[in-house]
JSON list of C-alpha atoms in Angstrom, two decimals:
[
{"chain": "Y", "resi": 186, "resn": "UNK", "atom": "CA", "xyz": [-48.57, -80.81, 77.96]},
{"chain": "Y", "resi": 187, "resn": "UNK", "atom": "CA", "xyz": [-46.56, -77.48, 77.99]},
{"chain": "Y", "resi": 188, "resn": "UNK", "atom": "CA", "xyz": [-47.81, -74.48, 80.19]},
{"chain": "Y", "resi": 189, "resn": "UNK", "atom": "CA", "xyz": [-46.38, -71.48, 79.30]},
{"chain": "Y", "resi": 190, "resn": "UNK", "atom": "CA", "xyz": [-46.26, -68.69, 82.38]},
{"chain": "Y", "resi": 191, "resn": "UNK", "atom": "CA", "xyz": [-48.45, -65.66, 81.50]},
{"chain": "Y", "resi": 192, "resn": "UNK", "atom": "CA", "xyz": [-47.73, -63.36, 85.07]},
{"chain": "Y", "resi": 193, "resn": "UNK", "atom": "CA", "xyz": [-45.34, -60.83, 83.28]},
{"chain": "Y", "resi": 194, "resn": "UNK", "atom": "CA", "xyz": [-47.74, -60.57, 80.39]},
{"chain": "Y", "resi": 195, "resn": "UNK", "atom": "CA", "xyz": [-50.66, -60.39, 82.76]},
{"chain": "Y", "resi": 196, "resn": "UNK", "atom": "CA", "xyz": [-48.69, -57.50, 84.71]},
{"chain": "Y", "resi": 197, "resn": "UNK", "atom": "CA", "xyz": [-47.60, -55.56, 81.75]},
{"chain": "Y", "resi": 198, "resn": "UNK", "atom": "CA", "xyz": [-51.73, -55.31, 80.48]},
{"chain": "Y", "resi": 199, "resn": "UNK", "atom": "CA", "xyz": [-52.95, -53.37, 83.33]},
{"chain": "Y", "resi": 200, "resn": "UNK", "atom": "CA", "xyz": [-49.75, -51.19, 83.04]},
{"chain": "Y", "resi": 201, "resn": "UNK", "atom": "CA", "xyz": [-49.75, -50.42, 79.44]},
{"chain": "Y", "resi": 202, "resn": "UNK", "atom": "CA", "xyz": [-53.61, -49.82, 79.53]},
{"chain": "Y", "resi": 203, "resn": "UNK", "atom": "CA", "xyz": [-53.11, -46.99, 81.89]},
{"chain": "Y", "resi": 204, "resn": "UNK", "atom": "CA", "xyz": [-50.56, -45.71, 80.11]},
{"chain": "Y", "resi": 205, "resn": "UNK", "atom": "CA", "xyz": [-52.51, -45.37, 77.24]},
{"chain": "Y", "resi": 206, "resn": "UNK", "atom": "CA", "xyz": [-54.99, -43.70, 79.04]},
{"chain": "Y", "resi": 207, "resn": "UNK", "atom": "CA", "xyz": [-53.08, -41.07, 80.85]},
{"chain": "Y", "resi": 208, "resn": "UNK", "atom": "CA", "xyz": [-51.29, -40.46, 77.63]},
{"chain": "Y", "resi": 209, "resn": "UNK", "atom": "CA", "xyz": [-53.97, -40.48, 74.94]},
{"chain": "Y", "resi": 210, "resn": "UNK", "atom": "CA", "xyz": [-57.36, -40.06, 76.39]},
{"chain": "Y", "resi": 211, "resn": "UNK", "atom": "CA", "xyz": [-56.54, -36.70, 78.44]},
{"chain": "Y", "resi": 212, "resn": "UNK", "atom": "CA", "xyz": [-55.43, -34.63, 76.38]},
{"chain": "Y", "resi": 213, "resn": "UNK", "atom": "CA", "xyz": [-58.12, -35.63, 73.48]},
{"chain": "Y", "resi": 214, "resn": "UNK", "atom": "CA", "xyz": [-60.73, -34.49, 75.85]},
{"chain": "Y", "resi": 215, "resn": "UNK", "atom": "CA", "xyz": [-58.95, -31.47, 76.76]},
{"chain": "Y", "resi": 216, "resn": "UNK", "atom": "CA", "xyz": [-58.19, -30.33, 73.15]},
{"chain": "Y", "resi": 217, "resn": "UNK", "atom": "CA", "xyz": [-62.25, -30.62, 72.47]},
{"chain": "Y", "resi": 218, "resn": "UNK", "atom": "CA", "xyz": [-62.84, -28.91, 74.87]},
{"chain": "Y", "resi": 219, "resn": "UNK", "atom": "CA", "xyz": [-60.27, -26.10, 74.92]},
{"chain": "Y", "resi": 220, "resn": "UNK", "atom": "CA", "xyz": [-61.21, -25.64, 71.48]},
{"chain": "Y", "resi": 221, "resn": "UNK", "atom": "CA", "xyz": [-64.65, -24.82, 71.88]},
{"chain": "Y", "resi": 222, "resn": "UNK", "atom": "CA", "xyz": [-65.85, -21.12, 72.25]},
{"chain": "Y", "resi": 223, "resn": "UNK", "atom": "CA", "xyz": [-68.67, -19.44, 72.87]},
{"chain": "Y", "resi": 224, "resn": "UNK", "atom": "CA", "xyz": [-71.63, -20.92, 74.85]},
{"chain": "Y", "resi": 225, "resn": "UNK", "atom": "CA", "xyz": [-71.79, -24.78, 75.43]},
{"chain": "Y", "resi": 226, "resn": "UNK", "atom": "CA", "xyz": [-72.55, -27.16, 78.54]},
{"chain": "Y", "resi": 227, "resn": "UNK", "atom": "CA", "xyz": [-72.26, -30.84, 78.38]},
{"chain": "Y", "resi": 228, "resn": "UNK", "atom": "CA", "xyz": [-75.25, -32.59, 79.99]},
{"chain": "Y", "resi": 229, "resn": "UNK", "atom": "CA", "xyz": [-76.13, -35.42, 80.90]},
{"chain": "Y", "resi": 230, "resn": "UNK", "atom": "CA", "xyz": [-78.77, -36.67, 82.75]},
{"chain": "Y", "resi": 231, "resn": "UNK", "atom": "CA", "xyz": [-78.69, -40.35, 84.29]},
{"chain": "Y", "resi": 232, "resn": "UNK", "atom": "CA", "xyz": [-81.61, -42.24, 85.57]},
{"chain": "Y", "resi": 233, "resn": "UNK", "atom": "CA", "xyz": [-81.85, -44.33, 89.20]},
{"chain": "Y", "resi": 234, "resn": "UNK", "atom": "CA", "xyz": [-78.68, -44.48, 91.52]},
{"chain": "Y", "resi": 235, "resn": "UNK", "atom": "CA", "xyz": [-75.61, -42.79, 90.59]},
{"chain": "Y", "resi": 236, "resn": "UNK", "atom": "CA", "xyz": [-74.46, -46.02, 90.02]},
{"chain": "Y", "resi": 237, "resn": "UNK", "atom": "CA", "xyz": [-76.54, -46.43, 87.52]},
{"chain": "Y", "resi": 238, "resn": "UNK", "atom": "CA", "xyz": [-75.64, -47.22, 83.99]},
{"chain": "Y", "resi": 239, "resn": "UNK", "atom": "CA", "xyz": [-78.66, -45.23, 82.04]},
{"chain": "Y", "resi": 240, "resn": "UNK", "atom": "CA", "xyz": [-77.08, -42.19, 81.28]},
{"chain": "Y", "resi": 241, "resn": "UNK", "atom": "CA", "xyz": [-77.39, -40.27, 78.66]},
{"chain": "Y", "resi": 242, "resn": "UNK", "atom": "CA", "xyz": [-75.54, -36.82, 77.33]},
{"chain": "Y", "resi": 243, "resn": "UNK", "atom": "CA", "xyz": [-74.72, -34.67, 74.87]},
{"chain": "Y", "resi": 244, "resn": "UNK", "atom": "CA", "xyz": [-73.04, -31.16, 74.55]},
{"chain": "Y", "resi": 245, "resn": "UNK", "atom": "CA", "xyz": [-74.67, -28.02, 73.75]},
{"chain": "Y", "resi": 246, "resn": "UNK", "atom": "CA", "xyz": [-73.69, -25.22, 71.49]},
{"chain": "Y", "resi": 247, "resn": "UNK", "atom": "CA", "xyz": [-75.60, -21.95, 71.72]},
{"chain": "Y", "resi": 248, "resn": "UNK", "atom": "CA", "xyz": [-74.11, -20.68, 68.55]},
{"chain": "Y", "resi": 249, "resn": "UNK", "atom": "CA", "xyz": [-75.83, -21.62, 66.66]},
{"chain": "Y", "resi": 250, "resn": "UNK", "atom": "CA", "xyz": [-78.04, -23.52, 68.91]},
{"chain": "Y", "resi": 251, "resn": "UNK", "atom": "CA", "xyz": [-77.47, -27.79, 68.29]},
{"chain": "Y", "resi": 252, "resn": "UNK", "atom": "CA", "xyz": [-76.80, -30.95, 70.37]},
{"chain": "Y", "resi": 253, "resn": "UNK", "atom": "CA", "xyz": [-79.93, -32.01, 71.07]},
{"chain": "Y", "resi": 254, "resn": "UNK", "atom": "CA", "xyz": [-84.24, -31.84, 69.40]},
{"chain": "Y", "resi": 255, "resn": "UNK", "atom": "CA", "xyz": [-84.75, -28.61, 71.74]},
{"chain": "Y", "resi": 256, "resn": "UNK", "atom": "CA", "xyz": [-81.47, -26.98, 71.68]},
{"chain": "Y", "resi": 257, "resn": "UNK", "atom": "CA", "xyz": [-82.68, -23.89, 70.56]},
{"chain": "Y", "resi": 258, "resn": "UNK", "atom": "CA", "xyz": [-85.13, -23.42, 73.39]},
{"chain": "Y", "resi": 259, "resn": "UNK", "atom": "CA", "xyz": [-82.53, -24.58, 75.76]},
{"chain": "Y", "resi": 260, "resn": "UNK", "atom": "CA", "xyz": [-79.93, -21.88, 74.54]},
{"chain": "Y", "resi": 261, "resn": "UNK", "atom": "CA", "xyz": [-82.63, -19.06, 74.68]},
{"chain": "Y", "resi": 262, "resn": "UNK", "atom": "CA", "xyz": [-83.83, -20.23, 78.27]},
{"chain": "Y", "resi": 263, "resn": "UNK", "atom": "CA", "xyz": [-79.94, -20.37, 79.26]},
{"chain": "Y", "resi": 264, "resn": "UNK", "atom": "CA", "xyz": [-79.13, -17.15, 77.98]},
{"chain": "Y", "resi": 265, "resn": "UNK", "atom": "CA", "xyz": [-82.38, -15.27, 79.79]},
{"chain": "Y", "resi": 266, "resn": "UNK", "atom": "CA", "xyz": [-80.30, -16.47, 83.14]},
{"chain": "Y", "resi": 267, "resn": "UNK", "atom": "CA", "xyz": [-77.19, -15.81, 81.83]},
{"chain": "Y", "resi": 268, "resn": "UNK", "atom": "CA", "xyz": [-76.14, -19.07, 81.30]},
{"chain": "Y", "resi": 269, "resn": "UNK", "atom": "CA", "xyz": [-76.92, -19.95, 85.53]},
{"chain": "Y", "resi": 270, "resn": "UNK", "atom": "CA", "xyz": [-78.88, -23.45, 85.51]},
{"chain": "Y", "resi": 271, "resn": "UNK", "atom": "CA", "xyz": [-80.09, -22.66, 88.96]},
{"chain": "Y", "resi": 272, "resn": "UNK", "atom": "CA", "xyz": [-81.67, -19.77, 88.10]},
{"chain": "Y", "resi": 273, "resn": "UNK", "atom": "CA", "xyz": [-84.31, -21.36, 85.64]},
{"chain": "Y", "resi": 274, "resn": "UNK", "atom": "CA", "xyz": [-87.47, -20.54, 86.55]},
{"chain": "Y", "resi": 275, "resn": "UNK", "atom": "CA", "xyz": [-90.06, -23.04, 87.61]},
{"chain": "Y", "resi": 276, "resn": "UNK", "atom": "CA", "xyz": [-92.61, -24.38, 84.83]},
{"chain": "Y", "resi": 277, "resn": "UNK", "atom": "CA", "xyz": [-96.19, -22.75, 86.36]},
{"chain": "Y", "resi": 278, "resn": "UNK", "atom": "CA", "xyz": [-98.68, -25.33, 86.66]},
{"chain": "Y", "resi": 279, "resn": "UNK", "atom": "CA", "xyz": [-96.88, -28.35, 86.37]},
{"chain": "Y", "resi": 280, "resn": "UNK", "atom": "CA", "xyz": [-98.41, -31.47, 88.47]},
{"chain": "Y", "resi": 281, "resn": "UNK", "atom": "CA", "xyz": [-95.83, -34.37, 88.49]},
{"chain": "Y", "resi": 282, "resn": "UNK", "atom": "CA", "xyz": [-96.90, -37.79, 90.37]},
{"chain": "Y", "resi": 283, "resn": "UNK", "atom": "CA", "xyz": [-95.57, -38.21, 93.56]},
{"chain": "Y", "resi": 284, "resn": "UNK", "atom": "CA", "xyz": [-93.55, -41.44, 92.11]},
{"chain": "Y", "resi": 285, "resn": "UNK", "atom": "CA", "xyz": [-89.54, -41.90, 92.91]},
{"chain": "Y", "resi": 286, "resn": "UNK", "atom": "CA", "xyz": [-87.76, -42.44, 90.03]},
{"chain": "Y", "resi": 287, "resn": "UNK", "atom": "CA", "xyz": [-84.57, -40.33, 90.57]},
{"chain": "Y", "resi": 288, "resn": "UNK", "atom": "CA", "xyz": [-82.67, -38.43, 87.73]},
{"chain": "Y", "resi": 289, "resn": "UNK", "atom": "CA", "xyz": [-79.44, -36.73, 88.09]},
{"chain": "Y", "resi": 290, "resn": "UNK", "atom": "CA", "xyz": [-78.99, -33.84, 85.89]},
{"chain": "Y", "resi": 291, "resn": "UNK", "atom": "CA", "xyz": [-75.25, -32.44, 85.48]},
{"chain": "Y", "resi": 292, "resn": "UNK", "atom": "CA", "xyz": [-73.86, -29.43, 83.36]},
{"chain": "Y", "resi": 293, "resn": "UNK", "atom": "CA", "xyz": [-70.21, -28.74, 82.89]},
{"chain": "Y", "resi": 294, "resn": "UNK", "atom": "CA", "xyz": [-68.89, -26.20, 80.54]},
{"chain": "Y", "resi": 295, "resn": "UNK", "atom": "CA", "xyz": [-68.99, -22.51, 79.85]},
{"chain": "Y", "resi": 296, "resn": "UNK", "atom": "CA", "xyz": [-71.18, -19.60, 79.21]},
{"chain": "Y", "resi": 297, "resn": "UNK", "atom": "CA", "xyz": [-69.99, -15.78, 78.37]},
{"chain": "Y", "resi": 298, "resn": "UNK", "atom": "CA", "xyz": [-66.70, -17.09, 79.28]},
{"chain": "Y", "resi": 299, "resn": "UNK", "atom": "CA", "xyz": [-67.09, -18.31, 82.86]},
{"chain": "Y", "resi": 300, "resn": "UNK", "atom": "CA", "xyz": [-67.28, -21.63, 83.89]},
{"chain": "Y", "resi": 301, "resn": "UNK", "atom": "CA", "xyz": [-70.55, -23.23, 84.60]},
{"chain": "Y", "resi": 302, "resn": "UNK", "atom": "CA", "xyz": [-70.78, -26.42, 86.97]},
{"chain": "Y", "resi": 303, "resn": "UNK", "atom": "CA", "xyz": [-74.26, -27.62, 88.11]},
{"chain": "Y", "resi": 304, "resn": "UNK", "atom": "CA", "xyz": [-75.48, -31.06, 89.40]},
{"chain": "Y", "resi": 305, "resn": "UNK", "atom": "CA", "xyz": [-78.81, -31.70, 91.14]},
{"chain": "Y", "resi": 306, "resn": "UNK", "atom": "CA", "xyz": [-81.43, -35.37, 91.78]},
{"chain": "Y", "resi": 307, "resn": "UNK", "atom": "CA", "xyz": [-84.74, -34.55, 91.23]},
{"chain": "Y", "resi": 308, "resn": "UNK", "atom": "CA", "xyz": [-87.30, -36.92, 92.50]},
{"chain": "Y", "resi": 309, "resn": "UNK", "atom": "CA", "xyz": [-88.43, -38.05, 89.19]},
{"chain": "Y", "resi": 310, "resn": "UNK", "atom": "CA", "xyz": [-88.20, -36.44, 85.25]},
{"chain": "Y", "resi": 311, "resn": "UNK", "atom": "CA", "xyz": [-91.48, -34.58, 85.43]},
{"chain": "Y", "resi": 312, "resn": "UNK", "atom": "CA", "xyz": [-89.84, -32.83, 88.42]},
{"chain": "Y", "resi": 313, "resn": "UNK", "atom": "CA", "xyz": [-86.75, -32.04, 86.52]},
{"chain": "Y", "resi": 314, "resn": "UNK", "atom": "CA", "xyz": [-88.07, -30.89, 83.38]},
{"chain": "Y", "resi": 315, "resn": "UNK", "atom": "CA", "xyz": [-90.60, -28.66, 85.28]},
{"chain": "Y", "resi": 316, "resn": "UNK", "atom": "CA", "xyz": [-87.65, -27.38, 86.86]},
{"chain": "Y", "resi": 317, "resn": "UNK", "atom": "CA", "xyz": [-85.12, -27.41, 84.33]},
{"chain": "Y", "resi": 318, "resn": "UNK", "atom": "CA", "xyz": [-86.42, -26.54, 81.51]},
{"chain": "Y", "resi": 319, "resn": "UNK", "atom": "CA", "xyz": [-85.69, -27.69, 77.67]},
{"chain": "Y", "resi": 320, "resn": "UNK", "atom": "CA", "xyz": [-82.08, -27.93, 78.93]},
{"chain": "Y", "resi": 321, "resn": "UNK", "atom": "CA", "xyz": [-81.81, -31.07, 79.83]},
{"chain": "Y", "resi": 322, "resn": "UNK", "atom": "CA", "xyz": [-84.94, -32.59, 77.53]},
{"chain": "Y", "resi": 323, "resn": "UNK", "atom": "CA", "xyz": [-82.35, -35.59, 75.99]},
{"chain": "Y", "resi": 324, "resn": "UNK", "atom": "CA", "xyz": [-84.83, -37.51, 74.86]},
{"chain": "Y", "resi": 325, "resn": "UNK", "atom": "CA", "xyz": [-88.22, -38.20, 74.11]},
{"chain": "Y", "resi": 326, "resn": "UNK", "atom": "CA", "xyz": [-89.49, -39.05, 77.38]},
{"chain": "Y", "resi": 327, "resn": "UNK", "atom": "CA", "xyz": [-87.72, -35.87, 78.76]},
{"chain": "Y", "resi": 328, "resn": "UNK", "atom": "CA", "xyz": [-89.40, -33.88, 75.92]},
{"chain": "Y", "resi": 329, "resn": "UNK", "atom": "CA", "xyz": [-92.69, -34.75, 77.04]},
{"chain": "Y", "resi": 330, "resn": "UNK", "atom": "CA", "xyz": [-93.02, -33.31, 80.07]},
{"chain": "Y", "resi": 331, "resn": "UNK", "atom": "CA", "xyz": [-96.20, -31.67, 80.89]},
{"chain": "Y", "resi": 332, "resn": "UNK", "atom": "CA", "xyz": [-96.22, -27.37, 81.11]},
{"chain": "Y", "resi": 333, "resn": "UNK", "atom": "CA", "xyz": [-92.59, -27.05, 79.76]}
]
């Protein structure tokens, strides 16, 4: 029986798969997004730990509103704070259950050409979307939230 020795082949993988990264997948995400203009965040909101693997995203365009079911109530509640996440106002009598489930929402992108950069954990999604808004509504069980 013949064994063949794999440890340069094993040592070139790692090093060409980097490569490929720093050379290809940079500058593909920073042409999309250099190319965009106007008023867009990408959200995403993830559910449990940060280590978590459920999260989900999607970008936002304002003009004309798309990117996810509610974008065009999420564009007109961004653009009554001037794009400012923070300064969403707080749904009026909304009653969430006092259950932890944390959710991470997270916007990154631009609006009336400054940058925008907001992350916060909310104890659970009614909190959030009470909170938040439409804006980060990324699916159906965000979209059902209770006073928003």
């Amino acid at each position: 029986m013949k064994h063949f020795s794999t440890t340069p082949l094993r040592r070139a993988l790692p090093i060409a798969a980097a490569l490929l990264l720093a050379t290809g997948a940079a500058p593909a995400k920073a042409a999309s997004q250099d190319s965009l203009s106007g008023n867009w965040l990408h959200l995403t909101v993830t559910r449990g730990t940060p280590q978590s693997a459920d999260t989900r995203g999607t970008l936002l365009l304002c003009a004309p509103p798309q990117g996810h079911r509610r974008a065009a109530q999420a564009c007109e509640q961004l653009a009554a704070v001037n794009g400012d996440v923070r300064a969403l106002p707080a749904a009026k009598d909304t009653i969430c259950a006092l259950v932890y489930a944390p959710v991470t929402a997270r916007a990154s992108g631009q609006w009336n050409g400054r940058p925008v950069e907001y992350a916060e954990t909310f104890g659970n999604a009614c909190e959030m979307g009470a909170r938040t808004g439409a804006v980060f509504a990324l699916d159906d069980g965000d979209a059902q939230v209770p006073g928003v």
